[in-house]
Short mmCIF file of C-alpha atoms in Angstrom, two decimals:
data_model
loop_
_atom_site.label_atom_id
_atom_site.label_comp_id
_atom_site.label_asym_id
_atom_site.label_seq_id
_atom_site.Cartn_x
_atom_site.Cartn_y
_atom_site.Cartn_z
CA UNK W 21 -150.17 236.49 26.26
CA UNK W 22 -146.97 234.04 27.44
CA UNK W 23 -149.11 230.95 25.89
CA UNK W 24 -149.71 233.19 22.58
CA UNK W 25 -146.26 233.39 22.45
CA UNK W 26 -145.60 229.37 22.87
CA UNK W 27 -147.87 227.22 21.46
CA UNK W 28 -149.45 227.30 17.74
CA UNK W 29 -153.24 228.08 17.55
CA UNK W 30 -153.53 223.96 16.93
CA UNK W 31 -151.85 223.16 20.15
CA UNK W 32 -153.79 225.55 22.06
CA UNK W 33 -156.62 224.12 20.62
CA UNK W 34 -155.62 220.69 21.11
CA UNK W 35 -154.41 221.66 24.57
CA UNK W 36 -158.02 223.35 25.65
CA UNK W 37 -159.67 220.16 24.68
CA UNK W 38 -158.12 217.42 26.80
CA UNK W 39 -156.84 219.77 30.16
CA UNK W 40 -160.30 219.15 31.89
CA UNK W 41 -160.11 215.22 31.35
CA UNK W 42 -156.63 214.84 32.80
CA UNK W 43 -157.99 217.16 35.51
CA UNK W 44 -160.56 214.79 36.44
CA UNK W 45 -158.11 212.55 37.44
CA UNK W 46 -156.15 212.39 41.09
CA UNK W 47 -153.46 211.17 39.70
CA UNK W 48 -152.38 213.27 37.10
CA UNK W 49 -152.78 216.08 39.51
CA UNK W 50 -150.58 214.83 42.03
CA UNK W 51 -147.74 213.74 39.33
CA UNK W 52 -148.47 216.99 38.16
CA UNK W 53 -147.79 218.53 41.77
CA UNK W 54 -144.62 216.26 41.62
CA UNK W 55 -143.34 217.19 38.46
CA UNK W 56 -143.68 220.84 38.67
CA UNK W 57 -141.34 220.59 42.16
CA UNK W 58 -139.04 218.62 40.13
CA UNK W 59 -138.72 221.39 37.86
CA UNK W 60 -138.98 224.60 39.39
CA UNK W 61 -137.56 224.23 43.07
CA UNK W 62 -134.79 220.96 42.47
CA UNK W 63 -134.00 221.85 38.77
CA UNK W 64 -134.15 218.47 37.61
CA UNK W 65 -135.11 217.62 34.51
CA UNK W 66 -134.25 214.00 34.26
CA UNK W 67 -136.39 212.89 37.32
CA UNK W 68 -139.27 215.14 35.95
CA UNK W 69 -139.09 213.53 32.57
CA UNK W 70 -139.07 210.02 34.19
CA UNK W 71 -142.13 211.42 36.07
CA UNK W 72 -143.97 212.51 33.33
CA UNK W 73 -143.16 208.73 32.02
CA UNK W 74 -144.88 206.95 33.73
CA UNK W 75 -148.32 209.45 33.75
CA UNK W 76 -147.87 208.47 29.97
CA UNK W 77 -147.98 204.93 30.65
CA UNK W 78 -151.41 205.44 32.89
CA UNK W 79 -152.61 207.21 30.29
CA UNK W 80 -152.49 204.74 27.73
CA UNK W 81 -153.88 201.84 29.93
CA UNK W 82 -157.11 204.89 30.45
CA UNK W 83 -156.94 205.24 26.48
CA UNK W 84 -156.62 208.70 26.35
CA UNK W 85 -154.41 211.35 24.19
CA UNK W 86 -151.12 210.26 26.33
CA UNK W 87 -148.58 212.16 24.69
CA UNK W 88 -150.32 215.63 24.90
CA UNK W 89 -150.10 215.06 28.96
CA UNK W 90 -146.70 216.61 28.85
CA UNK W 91 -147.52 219.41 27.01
CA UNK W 92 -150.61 220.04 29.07
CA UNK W 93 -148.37 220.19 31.84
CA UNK W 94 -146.01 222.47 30.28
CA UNK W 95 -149.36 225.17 29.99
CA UNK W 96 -150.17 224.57 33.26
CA UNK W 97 -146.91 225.77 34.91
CA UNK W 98 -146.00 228.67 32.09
CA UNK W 99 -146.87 231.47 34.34
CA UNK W 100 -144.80 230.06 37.57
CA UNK W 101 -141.69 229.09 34.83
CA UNK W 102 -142.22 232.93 33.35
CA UNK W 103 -142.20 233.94 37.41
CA UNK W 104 -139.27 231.56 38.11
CA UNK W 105 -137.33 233.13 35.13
CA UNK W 106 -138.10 236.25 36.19
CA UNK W 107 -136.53 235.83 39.59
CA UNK W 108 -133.31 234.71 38.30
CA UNK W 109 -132.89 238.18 36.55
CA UNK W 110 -133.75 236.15 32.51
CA UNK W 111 -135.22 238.77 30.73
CA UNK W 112 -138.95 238.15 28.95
CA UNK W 113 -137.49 237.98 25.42
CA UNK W 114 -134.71 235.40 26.30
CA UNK W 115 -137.67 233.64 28.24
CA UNK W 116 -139.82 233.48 24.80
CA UNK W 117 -137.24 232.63 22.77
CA UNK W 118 -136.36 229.34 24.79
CA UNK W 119 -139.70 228.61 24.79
CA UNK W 120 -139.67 227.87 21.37
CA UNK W 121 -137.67 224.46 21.18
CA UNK W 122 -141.24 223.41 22.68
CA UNK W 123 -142.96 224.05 19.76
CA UNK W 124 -140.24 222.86 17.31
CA UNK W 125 -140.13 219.52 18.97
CA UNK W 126 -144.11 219.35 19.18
CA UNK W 127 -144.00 220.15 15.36
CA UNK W 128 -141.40 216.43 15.00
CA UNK W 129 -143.83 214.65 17.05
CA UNK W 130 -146.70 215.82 14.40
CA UNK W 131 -144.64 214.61 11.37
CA UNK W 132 -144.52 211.17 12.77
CA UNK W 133 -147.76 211.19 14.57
CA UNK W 134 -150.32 211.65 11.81
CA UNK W 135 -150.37 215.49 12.73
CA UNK W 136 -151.24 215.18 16.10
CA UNK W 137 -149.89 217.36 18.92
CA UNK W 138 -147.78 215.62 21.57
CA UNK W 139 -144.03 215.37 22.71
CA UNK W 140 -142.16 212.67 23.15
CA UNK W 141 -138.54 214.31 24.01
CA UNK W 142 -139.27 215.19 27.23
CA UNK W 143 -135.93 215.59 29.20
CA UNK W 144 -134.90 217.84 26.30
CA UNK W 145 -137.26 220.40 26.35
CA UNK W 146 -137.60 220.21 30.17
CA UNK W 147 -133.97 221.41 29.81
CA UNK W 148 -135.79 224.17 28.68
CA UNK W 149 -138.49 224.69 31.49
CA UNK W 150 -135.66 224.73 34.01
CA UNK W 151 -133.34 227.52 32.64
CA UNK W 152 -130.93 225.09 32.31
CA UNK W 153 -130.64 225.75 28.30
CA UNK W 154 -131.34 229.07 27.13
CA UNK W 155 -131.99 230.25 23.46
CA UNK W 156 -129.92 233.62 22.33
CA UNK W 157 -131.29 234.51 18.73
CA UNK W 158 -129.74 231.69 16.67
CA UNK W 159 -128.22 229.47 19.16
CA UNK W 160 -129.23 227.91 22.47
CA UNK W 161 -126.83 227.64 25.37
CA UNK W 162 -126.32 225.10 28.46
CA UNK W 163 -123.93 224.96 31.61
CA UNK W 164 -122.55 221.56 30.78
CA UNK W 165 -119.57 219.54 32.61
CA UNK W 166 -117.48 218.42 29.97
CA UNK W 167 -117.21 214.81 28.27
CA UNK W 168 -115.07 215.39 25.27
CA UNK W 169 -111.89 212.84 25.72
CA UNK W 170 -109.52 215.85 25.00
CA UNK W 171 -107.28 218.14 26.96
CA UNK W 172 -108.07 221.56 25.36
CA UNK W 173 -104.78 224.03 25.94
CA UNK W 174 -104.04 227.62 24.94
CA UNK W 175 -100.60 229.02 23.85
CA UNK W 176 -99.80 231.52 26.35
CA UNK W 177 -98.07 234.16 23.29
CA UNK W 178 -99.96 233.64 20.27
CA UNK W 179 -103.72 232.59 21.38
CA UNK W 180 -103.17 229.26 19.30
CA UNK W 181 -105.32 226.23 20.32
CA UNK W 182 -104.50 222.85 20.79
CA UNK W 183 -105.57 219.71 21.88
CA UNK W 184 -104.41 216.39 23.61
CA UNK W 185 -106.42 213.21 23.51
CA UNK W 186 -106.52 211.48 26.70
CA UNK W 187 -105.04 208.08 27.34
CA UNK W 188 -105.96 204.28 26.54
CA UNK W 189 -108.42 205.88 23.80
CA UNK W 190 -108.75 203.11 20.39
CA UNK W 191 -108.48 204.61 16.88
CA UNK W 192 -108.76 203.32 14.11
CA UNK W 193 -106.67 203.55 10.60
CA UNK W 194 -108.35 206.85 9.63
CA UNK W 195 -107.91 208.48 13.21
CA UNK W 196 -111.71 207.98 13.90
CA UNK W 197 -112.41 206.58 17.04
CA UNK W 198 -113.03 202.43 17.13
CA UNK W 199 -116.36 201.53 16.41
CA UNK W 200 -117.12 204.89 15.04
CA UNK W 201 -120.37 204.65 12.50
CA UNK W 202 -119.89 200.54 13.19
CA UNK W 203 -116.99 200.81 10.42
CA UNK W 204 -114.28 198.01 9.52
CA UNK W 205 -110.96 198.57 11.79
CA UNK W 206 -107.94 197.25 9.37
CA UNK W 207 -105.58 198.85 11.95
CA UNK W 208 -105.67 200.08 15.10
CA UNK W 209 -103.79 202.32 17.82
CA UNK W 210 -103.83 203.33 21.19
CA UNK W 211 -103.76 206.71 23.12
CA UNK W 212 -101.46 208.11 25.83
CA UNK W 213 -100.73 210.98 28.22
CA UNK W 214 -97.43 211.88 29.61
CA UNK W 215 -96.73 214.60 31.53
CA UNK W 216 -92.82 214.92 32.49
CA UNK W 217 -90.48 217.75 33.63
CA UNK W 218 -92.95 220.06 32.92
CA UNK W 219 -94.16 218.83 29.59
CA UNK W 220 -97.19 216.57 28.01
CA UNK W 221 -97.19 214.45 25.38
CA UNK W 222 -99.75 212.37 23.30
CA UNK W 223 -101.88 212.45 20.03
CA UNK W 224 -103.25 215.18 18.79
CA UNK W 225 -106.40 215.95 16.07
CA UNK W 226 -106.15 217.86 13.11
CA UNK W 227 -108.70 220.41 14.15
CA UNK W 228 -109.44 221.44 10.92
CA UNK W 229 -110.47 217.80 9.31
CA UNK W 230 -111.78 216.23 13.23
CA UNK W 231 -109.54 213.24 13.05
CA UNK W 232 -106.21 211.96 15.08
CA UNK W 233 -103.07 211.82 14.27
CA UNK W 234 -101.67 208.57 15.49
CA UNK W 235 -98.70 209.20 13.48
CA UNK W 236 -96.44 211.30 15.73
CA UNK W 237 -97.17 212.48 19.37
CA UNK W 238 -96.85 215.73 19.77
CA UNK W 239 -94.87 217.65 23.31
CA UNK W 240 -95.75 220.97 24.48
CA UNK W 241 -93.94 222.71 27.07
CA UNK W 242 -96.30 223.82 29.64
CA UNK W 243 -94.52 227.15 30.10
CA UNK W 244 -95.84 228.27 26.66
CA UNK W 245 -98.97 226.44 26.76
CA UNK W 246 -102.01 227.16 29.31
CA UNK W 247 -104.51 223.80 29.60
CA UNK W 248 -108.12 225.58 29.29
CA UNK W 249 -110.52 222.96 29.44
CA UNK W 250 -110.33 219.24 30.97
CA UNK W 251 -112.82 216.47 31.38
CA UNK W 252 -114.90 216.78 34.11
CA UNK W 253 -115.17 220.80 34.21
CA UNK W 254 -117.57 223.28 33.46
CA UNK W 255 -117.99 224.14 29.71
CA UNK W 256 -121.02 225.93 27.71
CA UNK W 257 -122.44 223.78 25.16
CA UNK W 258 -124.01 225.06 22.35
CA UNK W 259 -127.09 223.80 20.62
CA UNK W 260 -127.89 224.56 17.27
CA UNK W 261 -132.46 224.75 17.24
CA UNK W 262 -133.78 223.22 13.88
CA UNK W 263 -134.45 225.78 11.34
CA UNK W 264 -131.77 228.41 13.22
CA UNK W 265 -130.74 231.42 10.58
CA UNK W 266 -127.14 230.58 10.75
CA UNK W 267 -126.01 233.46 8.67
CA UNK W 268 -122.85 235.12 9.95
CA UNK W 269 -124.20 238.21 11.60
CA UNK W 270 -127.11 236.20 13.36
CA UNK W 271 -124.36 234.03 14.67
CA UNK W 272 -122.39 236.48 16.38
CA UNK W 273 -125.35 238.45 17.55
CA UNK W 274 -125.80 235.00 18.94
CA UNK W 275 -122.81 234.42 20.82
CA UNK W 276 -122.17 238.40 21.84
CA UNK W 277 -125.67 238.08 23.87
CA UNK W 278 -125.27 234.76 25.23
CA UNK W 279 -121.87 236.31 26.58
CA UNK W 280 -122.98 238.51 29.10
CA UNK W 281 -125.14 235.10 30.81
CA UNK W 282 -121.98 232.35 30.98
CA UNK W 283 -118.27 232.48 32.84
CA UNK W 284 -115.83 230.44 30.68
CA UNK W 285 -113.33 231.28 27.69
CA UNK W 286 -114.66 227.97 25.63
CA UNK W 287 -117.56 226.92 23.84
CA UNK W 288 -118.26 222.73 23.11
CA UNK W 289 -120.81 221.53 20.66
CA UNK W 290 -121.12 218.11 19.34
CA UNK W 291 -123.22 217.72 16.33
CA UNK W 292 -123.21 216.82 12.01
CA UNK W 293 -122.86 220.11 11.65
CA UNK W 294 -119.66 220.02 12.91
CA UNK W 295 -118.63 217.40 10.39
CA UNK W 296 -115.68 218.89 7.56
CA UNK W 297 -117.37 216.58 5.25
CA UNK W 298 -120.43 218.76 4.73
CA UNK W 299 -117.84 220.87 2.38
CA UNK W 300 -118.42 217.85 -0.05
CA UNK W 301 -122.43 218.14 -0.13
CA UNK W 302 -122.99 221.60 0.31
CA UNK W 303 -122.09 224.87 -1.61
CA UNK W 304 -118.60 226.80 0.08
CA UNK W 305 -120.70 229.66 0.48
CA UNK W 306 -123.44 228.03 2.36
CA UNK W 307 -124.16 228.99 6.18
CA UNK W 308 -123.83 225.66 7.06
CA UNK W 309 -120.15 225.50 6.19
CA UNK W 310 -119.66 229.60 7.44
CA UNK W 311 -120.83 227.88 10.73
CA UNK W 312 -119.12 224.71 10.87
CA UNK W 313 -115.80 226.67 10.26
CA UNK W 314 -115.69 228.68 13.01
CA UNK W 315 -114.73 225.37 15.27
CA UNK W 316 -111.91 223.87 15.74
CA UNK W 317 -113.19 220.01 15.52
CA UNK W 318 -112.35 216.82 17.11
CA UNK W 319 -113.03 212.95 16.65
CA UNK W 320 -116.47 211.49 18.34
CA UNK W 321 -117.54 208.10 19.02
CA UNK W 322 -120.88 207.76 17.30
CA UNK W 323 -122.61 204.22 16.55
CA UNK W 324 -124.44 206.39 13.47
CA UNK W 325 -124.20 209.48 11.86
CA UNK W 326 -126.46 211.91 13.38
CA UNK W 327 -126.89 213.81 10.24
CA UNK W 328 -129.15 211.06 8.94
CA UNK W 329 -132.47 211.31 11.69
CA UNK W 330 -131.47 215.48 11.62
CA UNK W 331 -131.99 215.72 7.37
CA UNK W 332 -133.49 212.98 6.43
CA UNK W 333 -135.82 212.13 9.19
CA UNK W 334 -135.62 210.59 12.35
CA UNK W 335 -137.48 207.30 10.78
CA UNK W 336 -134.56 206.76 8.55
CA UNK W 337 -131.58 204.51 8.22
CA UNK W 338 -128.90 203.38 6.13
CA UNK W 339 -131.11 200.13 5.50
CA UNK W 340 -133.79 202.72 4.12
CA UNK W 341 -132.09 205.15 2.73
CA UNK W 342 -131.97 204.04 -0.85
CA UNK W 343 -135.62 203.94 -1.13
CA UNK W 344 -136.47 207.46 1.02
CA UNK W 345 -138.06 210.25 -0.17
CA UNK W 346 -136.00 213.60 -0.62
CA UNK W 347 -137.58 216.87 -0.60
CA UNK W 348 -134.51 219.20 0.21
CA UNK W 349 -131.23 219.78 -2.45
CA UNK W 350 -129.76 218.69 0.69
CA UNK W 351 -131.69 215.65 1.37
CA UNK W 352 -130.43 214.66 -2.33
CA UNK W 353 -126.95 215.43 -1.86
CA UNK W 354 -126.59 213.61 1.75
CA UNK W 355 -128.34 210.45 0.13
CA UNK W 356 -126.04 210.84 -3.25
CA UNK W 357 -122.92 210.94 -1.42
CA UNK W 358 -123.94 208.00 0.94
CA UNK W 359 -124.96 205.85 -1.66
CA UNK W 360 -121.99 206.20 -3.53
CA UNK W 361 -120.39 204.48 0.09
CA UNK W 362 -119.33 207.52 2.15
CA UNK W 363 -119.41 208.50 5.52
CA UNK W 364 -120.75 211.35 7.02
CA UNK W 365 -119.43 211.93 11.23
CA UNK W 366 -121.01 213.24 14.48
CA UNK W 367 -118.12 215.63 15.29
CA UNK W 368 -117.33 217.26 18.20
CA UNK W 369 -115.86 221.08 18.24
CA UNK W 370 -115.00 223.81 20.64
CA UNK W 371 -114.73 227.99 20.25
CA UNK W 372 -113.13 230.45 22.42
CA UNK W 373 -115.41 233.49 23.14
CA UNK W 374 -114.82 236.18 21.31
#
């Protein structure tokens, strides 16, 4: 009933097929054995994913189906995951629901792999397998320590949020960080933290538009403001699953059940649909924008925008873009308003709980 409930009638077909000929092999069982410790007793995705690497690699030099390995593993260990789960109080439907990025990611590896099943983004969905990132209606969720170069503070009277960038940071003329989407710097500044007589000053983002303001530092008294979130502490990241309803009432049925599993008073995501400039390719009215709006956004060093491997495909470039195929209104918007020599940006945001 579990695998029902994860894998497609094609990958459980596909899955059937080849689990007997990887069984017939010593070693896949014992980096099986391996992996599966990795995973359910250390929690530890990364090592599991480098694990399931190099079966891949044997695989190949054996010629057979090498990318379906990790998904054959996957099946093998549902029922301990489900068990594991279980024990740490994650209710069945919350279980099934995470469950899915497996299948979404399966589906990617299809589109590029001439419809065959496989998965290639391991450490991601073993994210999954752990517990470590779990998927409330909408949204998915993760116990992160955060990377954002900002102090994040809190006015103590009016709930206002602010935020500091932290020192010896390079921006560029627009207030996008240096080398952001490879762009030209005509003019550049530097960042900086000072913290006297019970006051900090530096530069501080328009969190509406995700840039810096280099023009004017900005003091607040640290009797009226509270500092919330700093690198290097805990944070909940959200992740936003491809094809998410991201209509307003599934978002906050979202985030109300995802509250009762996570400590914390902030959210962090990082991702294009953070970016203000989707106002300029999609409707006002679209969920896209209802979502993006609810953060308050911040500058992110990117070397490309990630909006073009998320809409137009993860084969695609700006070298190729002129000459891809669009199937979506917003596939023909994004490659309009690119062509024409804008700039979409990998933003980063962050939302107090409700």
């Amino acid at each position: 009933m579990i695998r029902h409930n994860i894998f497609s009638e094609d990958t459980q077909k596909a899955v059937a097929s080849a689990s007997a000929v990887f069984r017939s092999y010593p070693f896949f069982m014992s980096n099986y054995i391996w992996c599966k410790e990795l995973l359910l007793k250390r929690k530890d995705p990364e090592h599991a994913a480098e694990a399931v690497e190099l079966a891949i690699r044997h695989a190949k030099m054996l010629n057979l189906d090498a990318y379906l390995l990790p998904v054959i593993y996957i099946d093998w260990m549902l029922p301990e995951v489900f068990e594991e789960f279980k024990n740490q109080g994650i209710p069945e439907r919350v279980f099934l629901e995470s469950m899915k990025d497996i299948e979404i990611w399966i589906k990617v590896f299809r589109k590029y792999h001439e419809d065959k099943a496989g998965l290639d983004q391991i450490e991601w969905v073993f994210r999954s397998i752990t517990g470590r990132v779990l998927r409330f209606g909408s949204l998915q969720f993760e116990e992160v320590t955060y990377e954002f170069p900002f102090l994040i503070f809190k006015n103590r009277q009016t709930g206002e949020s602010r935020a500091l960038a932290c020192t010896g940071l390079k921006v560029d003329q627009e207030g996008y960080f240096s080398g952001t989407n490879g762009r030209n710097i005509k003019r550049e500044s530097e960042t900086y933290l000072r913290f006297l007589e019970g006051t900090v000053t530096g530069f501080s983002p328009d969190l509406k538009l995700g840039v810096l303001n280099m023009e004017k530092a900005v003091t607040l008294n640290l009797s009226d403001w509270v500092l919330q979130l700093a690198p290097g502490e805990k944070a909940v990241a959200v992740h936003i699953p491809e094809g998410a309803d991201l209509s307003p009432d599934n978002i906050d049925t979202a985030l109300e059940a995802a509250k009762e599993y996570y400590e914390g008073s902030l959210l962090v995501c990082d991702s294009w649909l953070m970016d203000p400039h989707l106002g300029f390719i999609l409707p006002e009215k679209s969920r896209i924008i209802s979502f993006m709006e609810r953060f308050y956004k911040m500058p992110l060093k990117a070397d490309r925008p990630q909006i073009l491997e998320r809409v137009m495909g993860f084969d695609c470039s700006m070298e190729k873009l002129e000459n891809y195929p669009c199937s979506t209104s917003l596939q023909i918007s994004l490659k309009k308003y690119l062509l024409e020599g804008k700039e979409m940006f990998t933003t980063a945001g962050f939302l107090p709980w409700k």
